[in-house]
Amino acid sequence: MLPPGYGFGDIAKAIELAHALQERFRDAPKEFQVMRHHIENLRNVLQELDGTGAIRQQDFQQHQLGPIVHECETLLEETQATLYEYDCLLIKANGFRSKCAQLWKRLRFEPKKVTRLESRASANFGALNALLGLSSRETTLKDTILAWIAEVDLAGDHDGKLRRKTPGTLEWVAETAEFKKWISEKNQTIYCPGDAGAGKTTFTAKVVYDLFTVHRDELGNVGICFLYCSFNDKSHHTLESLLATLLKQLLLHRPLPESIKSRYHTYHQRHQRLSVDEIMKELRVAIKARSKAYVVVDGLDECDEGCRYKFLKMLKSLRDQRDDNGTSSGQTDVKILVTSRPFPKIAASLGEGILTMPICARRNDIFKYLDLAREEFDQHYLLDDSWTSVKDEIVRIADGKFLMATLSFNCLGSKTSVKATKEALKILPRGAGAYDAMYDEIMTRITDRESHRRELALQALSWIVYAKRSLTTTELQHALAIERNSSALDPENISREDIVSLCAGLVTLDEKSSTVKIMHKTAKEYFERNPNRLSPNVESTIAQSCITYLSYEAFKTGFCPTEEEFAIRLLANPFYTYAASFWGQHAILASLASKDTLEFLKDAKKVEASAQALHVYKDSLKYYSQETPKDTHGLHLAAFFGLEEEVDMLLCTNIASELRDSYSRTPLSWAAVSGNCKIIEMFLKEGCHVDTKDKFDQTPILLAAQKGNLEAVVVFLGHGADPDVHDVYGRSSLSWAAERGHNLI
């Protein structure tokens, strides 16, 4: 709380006073020059504090700031009065009488009075500057802790999503009875289903924007958190990531609780993050501290089913403010909004009495989009009457789907006459299968281009569609530049083509993360149904490219011995992290054990280098590459990725099945971490000890339980593994599973 009678508007008042005094001091005589300097310093530090959000978030700083700002105001007002008293000293005298009056004022001037003002100004400046420094340190620590809480930011490119909204559209949302009821009724939930392409994500961005606009002056008391579940990054849709994203946002506009700081200082040293249970506890605390909290979730159907319904259960407990024992406590008004494709089970999981508001593109909104698009395409040959008929037909084709309206209009972009436009409208696809027909048309336009542009577009689309996570533009450029059997990347082979335009609108650029993504889930589904529209044997090509990259001579030195060298390696080889992290998954899907793969796995230095990139821990400030295991063998990597043929071939070369890395972990332990049951069975049949311990006294079953790999835990139990073994932290398999929220284990 702010001190009585004090608000942040008082800082603005003090700044205004200081500015006015500076103007009056502009031509001041020597008696006021020192004071002028102090006033300038005061104004500068007040402006910095006014622009510092951390001050508004720190209660103890607010209590300190109030009296200081009040003293500044008093000082500035007294200085102003003193200036009025000696006003003629600031004015150039003209004439004998004026000069005599000015001389008399100079004789009566009291330097001690100004000196006292100078001393007070200097003291206030020092106090404010100290507070600003404290605020800066608090802000840095807070930013670091928030980044640690949510490693993956599922809030996504919110601003980019909002920019896609046509001005003036979706104004109807706030006027619907359902939305008004959601806003007005306490602890209300609204489910907003919509077909593919209906505009759910843009709708969500609009709702979030409006909530922040309405509550912009009370964000310390009203929590607003949101997340976008993107089909492009499904690997990030874990229960921990979803909940951590919400917690991070709720902590943004308030002082960090001491419990969070304490957990950070404890866990950060061990490179651990909050468990699901701990996140839920902190979420309850953050919500209880507010009078109202909004939770907005877009595209929940993109999460896999197991995660989806656990998340919904936890959202309900937050809304009902129930603790682990099911006891309801707290008076906060918690409102939940969820969008997805129509899933009755999602609606049922949200509980009884929820509101439902279907999302679809309305006629007036499509008209506004088309009018703006017409201006951008400069299609002024379409006069008002003909343009209205074109819009009406597109609305019929769209059938409530914004995406279909967009694709339909894009198909008309090359037309140059009313007749050609109307003829094209007649043959535009509609109804079931319309999306596939639209994408067929776009792919035809791509394949009709000259060969080098066609091939580059198809290769780019292959990478974008089949990559295991979104690629940055630089990663994609390097991926496209990889040449089979090369020992280094040729910089001259890096294409500078605009990939977005090359792919005819099928991909978009996320400006916040600089990642290139497929433009809509319907497009991704189209390519999954029609893999032959892209390059043949895509998974095999990608797996081979990754292996080629990992085998480059640049990595023959092996493990980077310093953080600086590791950072330089990643900077010089931007595709390295992706290749090291996902080559095995692509190899599995390609069902191909290649000679190149085996050669790579036998190269100890390159294997050790890739394992460092695979397992490196990174927080908001730096990598911790020196705390990843060394002495990694190809058998460790093959076991981790579940490459059965490669494991079998390596074992046939008389490699010890229980060789250990620097953490004293065997390939069996690596397989336990990733949950590859067939590989686990292979090693156990080889005679590997089921309860082998690493340097932390962690057994394979404990590692599997820690990661939530239920099937692997079952396999280990079937082979007699001891689930009660405790590690150096005093934790068992059960306690690790419980802390991480793996309830089935």
XYZ file of C-alpha atoms in Angstrom:
745
model
C 0.000 0.000 0.000
C 1.126 3.545 -0.681
C 1.432 6.026 2.190
C -1.802 7.977 2.826
C -2.263 10.814 0.400
C 0.569 9.631 -1.836
C 0.251 8.311 -5.362
C 2.446 7.933 -8.413
C 0.821 11.051 -9.823
C 2.804 12.998 -7.195
C 6.044 12.027 -8.932
C 4.672 13.546 -12.122
C 3.785 16.712 -10.192
C 7.313 16.935 -8.771
C 8.801 16.419 -12.240
C 6.592 19.181 -13.610
C 7.694 21.572 -10.839
C 11.361 20.736 -11.446
C 10.947 21.326 -15.173
C 9.314 24.716 -14.590
C 12.137 25.734 -12.252
C 14.763 24.643 -14.775
C 13.188 26.952 -17.326
C 13.304 29.857 -14.858
C 16.931 29.052 -14.003
C 18.002 29.125 -17.651
C 19.480 32.658 -17.402
C 20.025 32.666 -13.644
C 22.879 34.675 -12.116
C 25.744 32.983 -10.290
C 23.826 32.943 -6.975
C 21.474 30.260 -8.379
C 23.778 28.204 -10.643
C 24.506 25.503 -8.044
C 20.803 25.206 -7.221
C 20.014 24.882 -10.905
C 22.368 21.892 -11.104
C 20.656 20.230 -8.109
C 17.191 20.766 -9.609
C 18.331 19.184 -12.879
C 19.645 16.127 -10.994
C 16.388 15.817 -9.063
C 14.321 15.955 -12.206
C 16.423 13.270 -13.920
C 16.235 10.785 -11.047
C 12.497 11.393 -10.581
C 11.943 10.646 -14.273
C 13.919 7.409 -13.974
C 11.896 6.344 -10.955
C 8.648 7.232 -12.688
C 9.565 4.894 -15.545
C 10.640 2.042 -13.281
C 7.955 -0.603 -12.889
C 9.856 -2.284 -10.054
C 9.167 0.647 -7.706
C 5.451 0.070 -8.124
C 5.922 -3.602 -7.304
C 7.976 -3.197 -4.113
C 5.840 -2.297 -1.106
C 8.763 -1.358 1.117
C 10.146 0.918 -1.598
C 6.774 2.589 -2.011
C 6.764 3.423 1.703
C 10.256 4.901 1.382
C 9.469 6.756 -1.814
C 6.361 8.577 -0.569
C 8.003 10.776 2.088
C 10.980 11.553 -0.170
C 8.774 12.680 -3.041
C 6.696 14.744 -0.614
C 9.881 16.428 0.648
C 10.937 17.057 -2.976
C 7.635 18.780 -3.686
C 7.988 20.952 -0.573
C 11.561 21.820 -1.505
C 10.646 22.717 -5.077
C 7.730 24.870 -3.933
C 9.977 26.717 -1.448
C 12.589 27.187 -4.154
C 9.915 28.594 -6.426
C 8.825 31.019 -3.694
C 12.432 32.076 -3.156
C 12.781 32.757 -6.853
C 9.693 34.947 -6.790
C 11.186 36.812 -3.827
C 14.354 37.549 -5.756
C 12.650 37.626 -9.136
C 14.386 40.779 -10.318
C 17.778 39.061 -10.072
C 16.660 36.816 -12.931
C 15.577 39.715 -15.149
C 17.911 41.922 -17.132
C 17.520 45.438 -15.693
C 16.816 48.397 -18.000
C 16.915 52.001 -16.846
C 18.337 53.689 -13.777
C 15.441 52.885 -11.372
C 15.382 49.179 -12.295
C 19.119 48.858 -11.830
C 18.864 50.548 -8.416
C 16.081 48.110 -7.360
C 18.133 45.123 -8.542
C 21.191 46.412 -6.675
C 19.082 46.776 -3.477
C 17.852 43.144 -3.864
C 21.424 41.923 -4.291
C 22.419 43.742 -1.100
C 19.507 42.043 0.749
C 20.123 38.568 -0.849
C 20.480 35.849 1.821
C 22.951 33.216 0.536
C 22.332 30.971 3.575
C 18.709 30.524 2.519
C 19.733 29.253 -0.920
C 22.514 27.157 0.609
C 19.978 25.398 2.838
C 17.822 24.694 -0.217
C 20.880 23.333 -2.044
C 21.690 21.049 0.886
C 18.145 19.680 1.005
C 18.121 19.158 -2.765
C 21.396 17.256 -2.572
C 20.078 15.036 0.250
C 16.874 14.265 -1.647
C 18.858 13.423 -4.767
C 21.035 11.012 -2.775
C 18.022 9.288 -1.215
C 16.209 8.924 -4.535
C 19.343 7.683 -6.264
C 19.882 5.026 -3.595
C 16.282 3.912 -3.994
C 16.730 3.756 -7.757
C 19.827 1.579 -7.343
C 17.956 -0.732 -4.991
C 15.098 -0.875 -7.471
C 17.492 -1.729 -10.286
C 19.045 -4.592 -8.317
C 15.604 -5.897 -7.360
C 14.493 -5.712 -10.991
C 17.536 -7.683 -12.180
C 16.992 -10.396 -9.559
C 13.284 -10.534 -10.317
C 13.858 -10.880 -14.065
C 16.335 -13.693 -13.411
C 13.930 -15.556 -11.122
C 10.981 -15.144 -13.497
C 13.058 -16.551 -16.362
C 14.041 -19.479 -14.131
C 10.399 -20.174 -13.218
C 9.267 -20.513 -16.842
C 12.026 -21.820 -19.088
C 9.593 -21.892 -22.012
C 7.372 -18.841 -22.469
C 3.998 -20.119 -23.670
C 2.612 -16.583 -23.707
C 4.105 -16.551 -27.198
C 4.180 -13.641 -29.605
C 1.057 -12.020 -28.175
C 1.693 -8.685 -29.896
C 2.197 -10.429 -33.233
C -1.082 -12.293 -32.840
C -2.848 -9.052 -31.979
C -1.393 -7.307 -35.037
C -3.078 -9.882 -37.254
C -6.462 -8.606 -36.100
C -8.141 -6.322 -38.616
C -9.009 -2.965 -36.988
C -12.654 -2.771 -35.945
C -13.254 -6.519 -35.870
C -14.388 -8.605 -32.880
C -16.095 -5.603 -31.281
C -19.190 -7.777 -30.859
C -17.473 -9.984 -28.265
C -17.893 -7.580 -25.344
C -21.590 -7.143 -26.173
C -22.585 -10.802 -26.006
C -24.649 -11.939 -23.038
C -22.208 -14.781 -22.319
C -19.141 -12.547 -22.199
C -20.888 -9.949 -20.028
C -21.908 -12.715 -17.640
C -18.344 -14.040 -17.531
C -17.080 -10.587 -16.616
C -19.762 -9.838 -14.018
C -20.231 -13.172 -12.226
C -17.709 -14.312 -9.642
C -15.561 -17.394 -10.323
C -17.112 -17.911 -13.744
C -15.675 -20.013 -16.576
C -16.380 -19.561 -20.270
C -15.600 -22.145 -22.942
C -15.173 -20.806 -26.483
C -15.070 -23.617 -29.054
C -14.465 -22.903 -32.705
C -13.749 -24.816 -35.893
C -10.311 -24.810 -37.471
C -9.658 -21.361 -38.910
C -12.525 -19.656 -37.064
C -10.176 -17.067 -35.550
C -9.853 -18.402 -31.986
C -6.286 -17.211 -31.451
C -7.006 -13.690 -32.706
C -10.102 -13.668 -30.493
C -7.926 -14.644 -27.517
C -5.394 -11.902 -28.284
C -8.227 -9.360 -28.424
C -9.657 -10.522 -25.067
C -6.242 -10.364 -23.386
C -5.600 -6.895 -24.810
C -8.979 -5.640 -23.572
C -8.407 -7.071 -20.085
C -5.057 -5.319 -19.776
C -6.608 -2.097 -21.072
C -9.456 -2.152 -18.553
C -7.209 -3.042 -15.604
C -4.014 -1.208 -16.609
C -3.981 0.877 -13.399
C -4.635 -2.020 -11.024
C -2.374 -4.838 -12.203
C -0.977 -5.235 -8.708
C -4.439 -6.167 -7.491
C -5.897 -7.801 -10.619
C -3.943 -10.704 -12.073
C -4.062 -11.431 -15.804
C -2.303 -14.508 -17.154
C -2.611 -16.192 -20.520
C -0.985 -18.777 -22.733
C -1.170 -19.945 -26.327
C -0.904 -23.689 -26.948
C 0.681 -23.781 -30.386
C 0.622 -26.813 -32.664
C 4.132 -25.771 -33.758
C 5.698 -26.454 -30.355
C 3.836 -29.371 -28.829
C 7.009 -30.634 -27.140
C 6.735 -27.658 -24.781
C 3.200 -28.508 -23.666
C 4.109 -30.106 -20.361
C 2.135 -29.618 -17.175
C 5.123 -27.822 -15.652
C 5.459 -25.401 -18.585
C 1.753 -24.556 -18.706
C 1.499 -23.822 -14.993
C 4.877 -22.067 -14.792
C 3.860 -19.670 -17.578
C 0.781 -18.664 -15.577
C 2.796 -18.246 -12.372
C 5.428 -16.103 -14.081
C 2.794 -13.676 -15.326
C 0.992 -13.467 -11.979
C 4.282 -12.562 -10.272
C 5.154 -9.889 -12.809
C 3.345 -6.928 -11.267
C 3.884 -7.650 -7.567
C 6.843 -8.104 -5.226
C 8.272 -11.614 -5.366
C 7.231 -13.715 -2.354
C 10.100 -14.737 -0.090
C 9.155 -18.381 -0.674
C 9.913 -17.987 -4.395
C 13.256 -16.305 -3.702
C 14.152 -19.050 -1.245
C 13.261 -21.829 -3.698
C 15.267 -20.100 -6.424
C 18.418 -19.805 -4.314
C 18.086 -23.452 -3.263
C 17.216 -25.034 -6.608
C 19.175 -22.824 -8.968
C 22.450 -24.105 -7.556
C 21.348 -27.650 -8.425
C 19.986 -26.593 -11.838
C 16.485 -27.644 -10.836
C 13.165 -25.923 -11.330
C 9.916 -25.917 -9.416
C 7.869 -29.103 -9.291
C 4.200 -29.144 -10.276
C 3.157 -29.208 -6.612
C 5.387 -26.243 -5.789
C 4.098 -24.249 -8.755
C 0.521 -24.917 -7.657
C 1.274 -23.764 -4.105
C 2.806 -20.535 -5.403
C -0.100 -20.024 -7.800
C -2.550 -20.275 -4.900
C -0.532 -17.705 -2.951
C -0.352 -15.349 -5.948
C -4.089 -15.625 -6.607
C -5.031 -15.214 -2.948
C -3.092 -11.922 -2.863
C -5.434 -10.423 -5.465
C -9.068 -9.431 -5.561
C -9.483 -10.788 -9.086
C -7.545 -13.042 -11.470
C -8.128 -13.886 -15.138
C -6.727 -17.075 -16.682
C -6.979 -17.217 -20.488
C -5.921 -20.357 -22.386
C -5.965 -20.594 -26.176
C -5.921 -23.825 -28.177
C -6.060 -26.280 -25.294
C -6.790 -29.089 -27.754
C -3.149 -28.791 -28.907
C -1.992 -30.378 -25.625
C -1.927 -34.153 -25.516
C -4.887 -35.684 -23.748
C -3.109 -36.721 -20.563
C -1.625 -33.288 -19.935
C -4.793 -31.496 -21.067
C -7.133 -32.950 -18.453
C -4.622 -32.769 -15.602
C -4.198 -29.090 -16.443
C -7.962 -28.522 -16.494
C -8.305 -30.215 -13.108
C -5.686 -27.886 -11.674
C -7.308 -24.827 -13.254
C -10.578 -25.796 -11.579
C -8.863 -26.118 -8.199
C -7.371 -22.637 -8.668
C -10.761 -21.230 -9.628
C -12.441 -22.875 -6.648
C -9.405 -21.952 -4.503
C -9.078 -25.432 -3.087
C -5.881 -26.615 -1.421
C -4.350 -30.096 -1.657
C -6.924 -31.370 0.839
C -9.847 -30.040 -1.192
C -10.618 -27.288 1.314
C -11.879 -24.060 -0.236
C -10.291 -20.839 1.009
C -9.898 -17.316 -0.285
C -12.188 -14.666 -1.679
C -10.481 -13.971 -5.010
C -12.703 -13.784 -8.087
C -10.990 -16.234 -10.476
C -12.232 -16.216 -14.071
C -11.194 -18.782 -16.676
C -11.536 -18.583 -20.464
C -10.578 -21.540 -22.671
C -10.648 -21.873 -26.463
C -10.239 -25.048 -28.501
C -11.689 -26.904 -31.431
C -15.069 -28.314 -30.355
C -14.222 -30.931 -27.697
C -17.215 -31.890 -25.504
C -14.841 -33.525 -23.028
C -13.050 -30.206 -22.461
C -16.359 -28.512 -21.689
C -17.316 -31.342 -19.327
C -13.940 -31.180 -17.576
C -14.390 -27.479 -16.852
C -17.324 -28.349 -14.596
C -21.024 -27.687 -14.374
C -22.555 -24.263 -14.832
C -19.918 -22.936 -17.189
C -20.741 -20.551 -20.014
C -20.287 -21.505 -23.662
C -19.696 -18.993 -26.449
C -18.849 -20.475 -29.876
C -16.306 -18.569 -31.969
C -16.882 -17.974 -35.664
C -16.067 -15.253 -38.170
C -19.032 -12.910 -38.464
C -20.150 -11.298 -41.707
C -19.257 -7.728 -40.732
C -15.812 -8.785 -39.524
C -15.075 -10.597 -42.786
C -16.250 -7.517 -44.696
C -13.842 -5.305 -42.726
C -10.981 -7.692 -43.406
C -11.796 -7.854 -47.124
C -12.101 -4.064 -47.443
C -8.642 -3.644 -45.930
C -7.182 -6.463 -48.036
C -8.634 -4.898 -51.176
C -6.771 -1.668 -50.418
C -3.508 -3.562 -49.910
C -3.927 -5.480 -53.186
C -5.001 -2.261 -54.949
C -7.963 -3.994 -56.602
C -9.872 -0.798 -57.370
C -11.235 -2.207 -60.609
C -13.822 -3.826 -58.339
C -16.434 -1.066 -58.068
C -18.806 -0.842 -55.121
C -21.625 -3.007 -56.516
C -19.354 -5.729 -57.860
C -17.180 -5.593 -54.732
C -20.217 -6.124 -52.480
C -21.225 -9.210 -54.459
C -17.653 -10.551 -54.242
C -17.642 -10.060 -50.477
C -21.013 -11.752 -50.092
C -19.767 -14.773 -52.020
C -16.561 -15.006 -49.950
C -18.636 -14.875 -46.757
C -20.698 -17.813 -48.055
C -17.539 -19.738 -48.943
C -15.901 -18.930 -45.591
C -18.819 -20.359 -43.613
C -17.690 -18.707 -40.385
C -13.964 -19.352 -40.878
C -11.622 -16.366 -41.124
C -8.866 -18.525 -42.548
C -11.078 -19.658 -45.417
C -11.953 -16.030 -46.194
C -8.237 -15.188 -46.256
C -7.322 -18.098 -48.529
C -10.259 -17.354 -50.835
C -9.287 -13.722 -51.238
C -5.633 -14.646 -51.826
C -6.736 -16.830 -54.724
C -8.259 -13.719 -56.311
C -5.160 -11.598 -55.823
C -3.812 -12.129 -59.334
C -7.086 -11.258 -61.104
C -7.242 -7.954 -62.983
C -10.871 -7.664 -64.058
C -14.340 -8.029 -62.600
C -15.149 -10.911 -64.942
C -11.980 -12.832 -64.089
C -12.668 -12.348 -60.397
C -16.256 -13.603 -60.672
C -15.171 -16.617 -62.743
C -12.537 -17.473 -60.125
C -15.126 -17.170 -57.373
C -17.311 -19.784 -59.061
C -14.613 -22.446 -58.893
C -13.264 -21.684 -55.422
C -13.512 -24.790 -53.205
C -16.071 -24.848 -50.462
C -17.522 -27.227 -47.900
C -15.765 -30.363 -46.698
C -12.271 -30.666 -48.134
C -12.081 -26.957 -48.963
C -8.849 -26.425 -47.035
C -7.088 -29.259 -48.854
C -8.226 -27.875 -52.198
C -6.951 -24.410 -51.245
C -3.571 -25.784 -50.187
C -3.401 -27.842 -53.385
C -3.796 -24.593 -55.311
C -1.010 -22.905 -53.329
C 1.315 -25.885 -53.825
C 0.610 -25.781 -57.557
C 1.713 -22.138 -57.613
C 4.925 -23.105 -55.798
C 5.731 -26.061 -58.059
C 5.111 -23.978 -61.182
C 8.063 -21.716 -60.333
C 11.546 -22.012 -61.777
C 13.376 -25.093 -60.495
C 15.789 -23.571 -57.955
C 13.079 -21.504 -56.233
C 10.683 -24.474 -56.296
C 13.252 -26.814 -54.714
C 14.230 -24.294 -52.062
C 10.573 -23.703 -51.129
C 9.873 -27.453 -50.877
C 12.978 -28.045 -48.760
C 12.096 -25.134 -46.473
C 8.525 -26.383 -46.067
C 9.838 -29.870 -45.296
C 12.004 -28.561 -42.469
C 9.304 -26.256 -41.102
C 6.589 -28.929 -41.144
C 8.660 -31.832 -39.791
C 10.982 -30.066 -37.329
C 10.438 -31.141 -33.714
C 10.309 -27.522 -32.607
C 10.102 -24.179 -34.384
C 13.326 -23.174 -36.125
C 14.774 -19.689 -36.060
C 15.458 -18.084 -39.419
C 19.205 -18.595 -38.901
C 18.758 -22.259 -37.955
C 16.645 -22.802 -41.057
C 19.211 -21.114 -43.294
C 21.950 -23.397 -41.954
C 19.751 -26.487 -42.229
C 19.050 -25.712 -45.890
C 22.760 -25.158 -46.554
C 23.896 -28.615 -45.342
C 25.390 -30.726 -48.148
C 25.664 -34.516 -47.998
C 29.198 -35.821 -47.311
C 30.504 -32.332 -46.504
C 32.909 -31.739 -43.604
C 31.942 -28.102 -43.026
C 29.150 -25.707 -43.865
C 29.898 -23.606 -46.928
C 28.866 -19.996 -46.128
C 28.309 -19.407 -49.835
C 25.581 -22.047 -49.792
C 23.446 -20.094 -47.294
C 20.407 -18.766 -49.117
C 19.303 -15.165 -48.581
C 15.893 -15.747 -50.139
C 12.840 -14.515 -48.242
C 11.495 -17.874 -47.073
C 8.099 -16.442 -46.100
C 7.363 -15.088 -49.582
C 9.019 -18.087 -51.213
C 6.488 -20.378 -49.507
C 3.512 -18.404 -50.876
C 2.016 -17.542 -47.504
C 2.159 -21.072 -46.080
C 4.622 -19.961 -43.386
C 4.799 -16.975 -41.068
C 7.563 -15.258 -39.122
C 7.136 -14.955 -35.362
C 8.844 -11.612 -34.796
C 9.257 -12.065 -31.042
C 11.256 -15.292 -31.312
C 12.483 -14.895 -34.939
C 11.111 -18.352 -35.677
C 9.538 -19.495 -38.930
C 6.305 -21.452 -38.498
C 3.667 -23.083 -40.649
C 0.823 -20.579 -40.976
C -1.990 -22.700 -39.522
C -2.646 -26.122 -38.118
C -4.861 -26.979 -41.101
C -1.800 -26.511 -43.341
C 0.301 -28.820 -41.174
C -2.471 -31.414 -41.218
C -2.646 -31.085 -44.998
C 1.028 -31.990 -45.361
C 0.685 -34.839 -42.870
C -2.115 -36.270 -45.044
C -0.213 -35.537 -48.261
C 3.495 -36.102 -47.519
C 4.289 -36.512 -51.214
C 3.577 -32.815 -51.798
C 6.962 -32.138 -50.164
C 10.376 -33.692 -50.659
C 10.400 -37.513 -50.666
C 11.739 -39.320 -47.568
C 11.650 -36.133 -45.501
C 12.506 -37.725 -42.133
C 15.452 -39.576 -43.632
C 16.735 -36.396 -45.288
C 16.456 -34.409 -42.055
C 18.111 -37.156 -39.976
C 20.971 -37.377 -42.474
C 21.398 -33.596 -42.477
C 21.602 -33.546 -38.677
C 24.202 -36.336 -38.633
C 26.231 -34.554 -41.312
C 26.178 -31.339 -39.277
C 27.164 -33.112 -36.035
C 30.039 -34.791 -37.894
C 31.595 -31.520 -39.092
C 35.294 -31.009 -38.405
C 34.419 -27.990 -36.238
C 33.434 -30.421 -33.475
C 36.411 -32.770 -33.594
C 37.892 -31.076 -30.513
C 35.084 -32.557 -28.451
C 33.797 -31.175 -25.163
C 34.224 -27.395 -24.775
C 36.277 -26.877 -21.585
C 34.945 -23.376 -20.832
C 31.605 -21.569 -20.974
C 33.105 -19.009 -23.328
C 34.241 -21.651 -25.830
C 30.843 -23.337 -25.699
C 29.045 -20.041 -26.324
C 31.354 -19.316 -29.271
C 30.665 -22.800 -30.680
C 26.904 -22.247 -30.616
C 27.244 -18.762 -32.083
C 29.356 -20.046 -34.975
C 27.126 -23.100 -35.500
C 23.522 -21.998 -34.858
C 21.986 -25.295 -36.011
C 24.081 -27.352 -33.578
C 21.669 -27.350 -30.635
C 18.763 -28.539 -32.785
C 20.839 -31.231 -34.489
C 22.205 -32.536 -31.166
C 18.773 -32.539 -29.531
C 16.631 -34.119 -32.247
C 18.721 -36.125 -34.709
C 17.797 -39.368 -32.958
C 14.051 -38.701 -33.133
C 14.283 -38.108 -36.884
C 16.406 -41.250 -37.282
C 13.764 -43.330 -35.459
C 10.998 -42.023 -37.736
C 13.148 -42.612 -40.816
C 13.601 -46.282 -39.780
C 17.052 -46.144 -41.243
C 20.338 -47.123 -39.607
C 22.929 -45.507 -41.851
C 26.671 -45.965 -42.134
C 27.134 -42.259 -41.392
C 25.169 -42.595 -38.148
C 27.332 -45.469 -36.946
C 30.533 -43.626 -37.856
C 29.357 -40.608 -35.889
C 28.499 -42.744 -32.842
C 31.997 -44.265 -32.920
C 33.684 -40.832 -32.952
C 34.267 -40.234 -29.229
C 35.102 -36.526 -29.531
C 32.103 -35.604 -31.683
C 29.775 -37.695 -29.529
C 31.027 -35.936 -26.405
C 30.548 -32.539 -28.073
C 26.976 -33.319 -29.132
C 26.098 -34.702 -25.677
C 27.244 -31.416 -24.159
C 24.814 -29.512 -26.408
C 22.074 -32.082 -25.762
C 22.164 -31.842 -21.971
C 23.314 -28.276 -21.349
C 21.347 -26.346 -18.736
C 20.546 -22.723 -19.526
C 18.955 -20.023 -17.435
C 18.129 -16.431 -18.387
C 21.753 -15.315 -18.173
C 24.041 -18.070 -19.400
C 24.705 -21.694 -20.231
C 26.071 -24.158 -17.681
C 27.895 -26.353 -20.146
C 30.579 -27.441 -17.695
C 28.057 -29.278 -15.569
C 27.002 -31.733 -18.256
C 28.467 -35.256 -18.207
C 31.770 -35.908 -19.960
C 33.160 -39.222 -21.216
C 29.928 -39.862 -23.096
C 30.015 -42.772 -25.531
C 27.988 -43.375 -28.677
C 26.216 -46.175 -26.825
C 24.892 -43.622 -24.331
C 23.423 -41.510 -27.152
C 21.965 -44.495 -29.007
C 20.323 -45.698 -25.777
C 18.956 -42.237 -25.018
C 17.297 -41.874 -28.421
C 16.040 -45.466 -28.530
C 18.046 -46.522 -31.615
C 17.759 -50.304 -31.370
C 19.787 -51.218 -34.462
C 22.613 -48.861 -33.529
C 22.689 -50.176 -29.946
C 22.826 -53.734 -31.255
C 25.600 -52.930 -33.738
C 27.686 -51.115 -31.116
C 27.317 -53.992 -28.653
C 28.486 -56.356 -31.395
C 31.802 -54.453 -31.499
C 32.572 -55.679 -27.964
C 31.811 -52.334 -26.320
C 31.064 -52.824 -22.621
C 27.343 -52.520 -22.005
C 27.933 -50.897 -18.602
C 30.505 -48.272 -19.572
C 30.055 -45.084 -17.555
C 30.159 -41.358 -18.209
C 31.637 -38.825 -15.761
C 28.399 -38.958 -13.725
C 28.944 -42.721 -13.490
C 25.789 -43.310 -15.526
C 25.509 -46.324 -17.793
C 23.615 -46.480 -21.111
C 20.834 -48.188 -19.118
C 20.467 -45.035 -17.006
C 20.357 -42.881 -20.142
C 17.590 -45.092 -21.541
C 15.715 -44.755 -18.231
C 15.863 -40.945 -18.451
C 14.256 -40.943 -21.902
C 11.934 -43.870 -21.143
C 12.954 -46.155 -24.018
C 11.571 -49.470 -22.794
C 12.849 -51.666 -25.640
C 16.382 -50.403 -25.063
C 15.996 -50.990 -21.310
C 14.968 -54.591 -22.008
C 17.974 -55.029 -24.328
C 20.460 -53.928 -21.663
C 18.834 -55.976 -18.920
C 19.035 -59.054 -21.164
C 22.716 -58.214 -21.672
C 23.107 -58.686 -17.932
C 23.273 -55.035 -16.862
C 22.638 -54.530 -13.145
C 19.093 -53.256 -12.633
C 19.987 -51.178 -9.551
C 23.282 -49.729 -10.740
C 23.993 -46.371 -9.059
C 25.501 -43.191 -10.453
C 27.599 -40.623 -8.525
C 24.393 -39.259 -6.972
C 23.313 -42.760 -5.849
C 20.455 -42.580 -8.335
C 19.355 -45.879 -9.878
C 17.700 -46.319 -13.299
C 14.240 -46.774 -11.754
C 14.684 -43.578 -9.729
C 15.672 -41.648 -12.871
C 12.669 -43.051 -14.744
C 10.319 -42.079 -11.894
C 11.868 -38.625 -11.693
C 11.111 -38.057 -15.381
C 7.608 -39.530 -15.183
C 8.350 -42.506 -17.446
C 5.671 -44.865 -16.119
C 6.207 -47.708 -18.603
C 9.936 -47.733 -17.864
C 9.221 -47.892 -14.116
C 6.960 -50.908 -14.733
C 9.722 -52.640 -16.725
C 12.261 -52.067 -13.948
C 9.865 -53.338 -11.289
C 9.280 -56.423 -13.410
C 13.022 -57.072 -13.317
C 13.220 -56.712 -9.539
C 14.424 -53.113 -9.217
C 14.349 -51.676 -5.697
C 12.027 -48.616 -5.637
C 13.066 -47.698 -2.082
C 16.686 -46.804 -2.837
C 17.498 -43.260 -1.642
C 19.895 -40.930 -3.449
C 22.361 -38.430 -1.943
C 19.475 -35.962 -1.561
C 17.595 -38.450 0.613
C 14.947 -38.959 -2.069
C 13.372 -42.187 -3.303
C 11.673 -42.972 -6.608
C 8.298 -42.318 -4.998
C 9.242 -38.935 -3.499
C 10.704 -37.732 -6.803
C 7.575 -38.796 -8.692
C 5.327 -37.125 -6.113
C 7.263 -33.858 -6.202
C 7.212 -33.723 -9.996
C 3.468 -34.395 -10.127
C 3.720 -37.860 -11.724
C 0.674 -39.173 -9.906
C 0.306 -42.404 -11.894
C 3.742 -43.523 -10.704
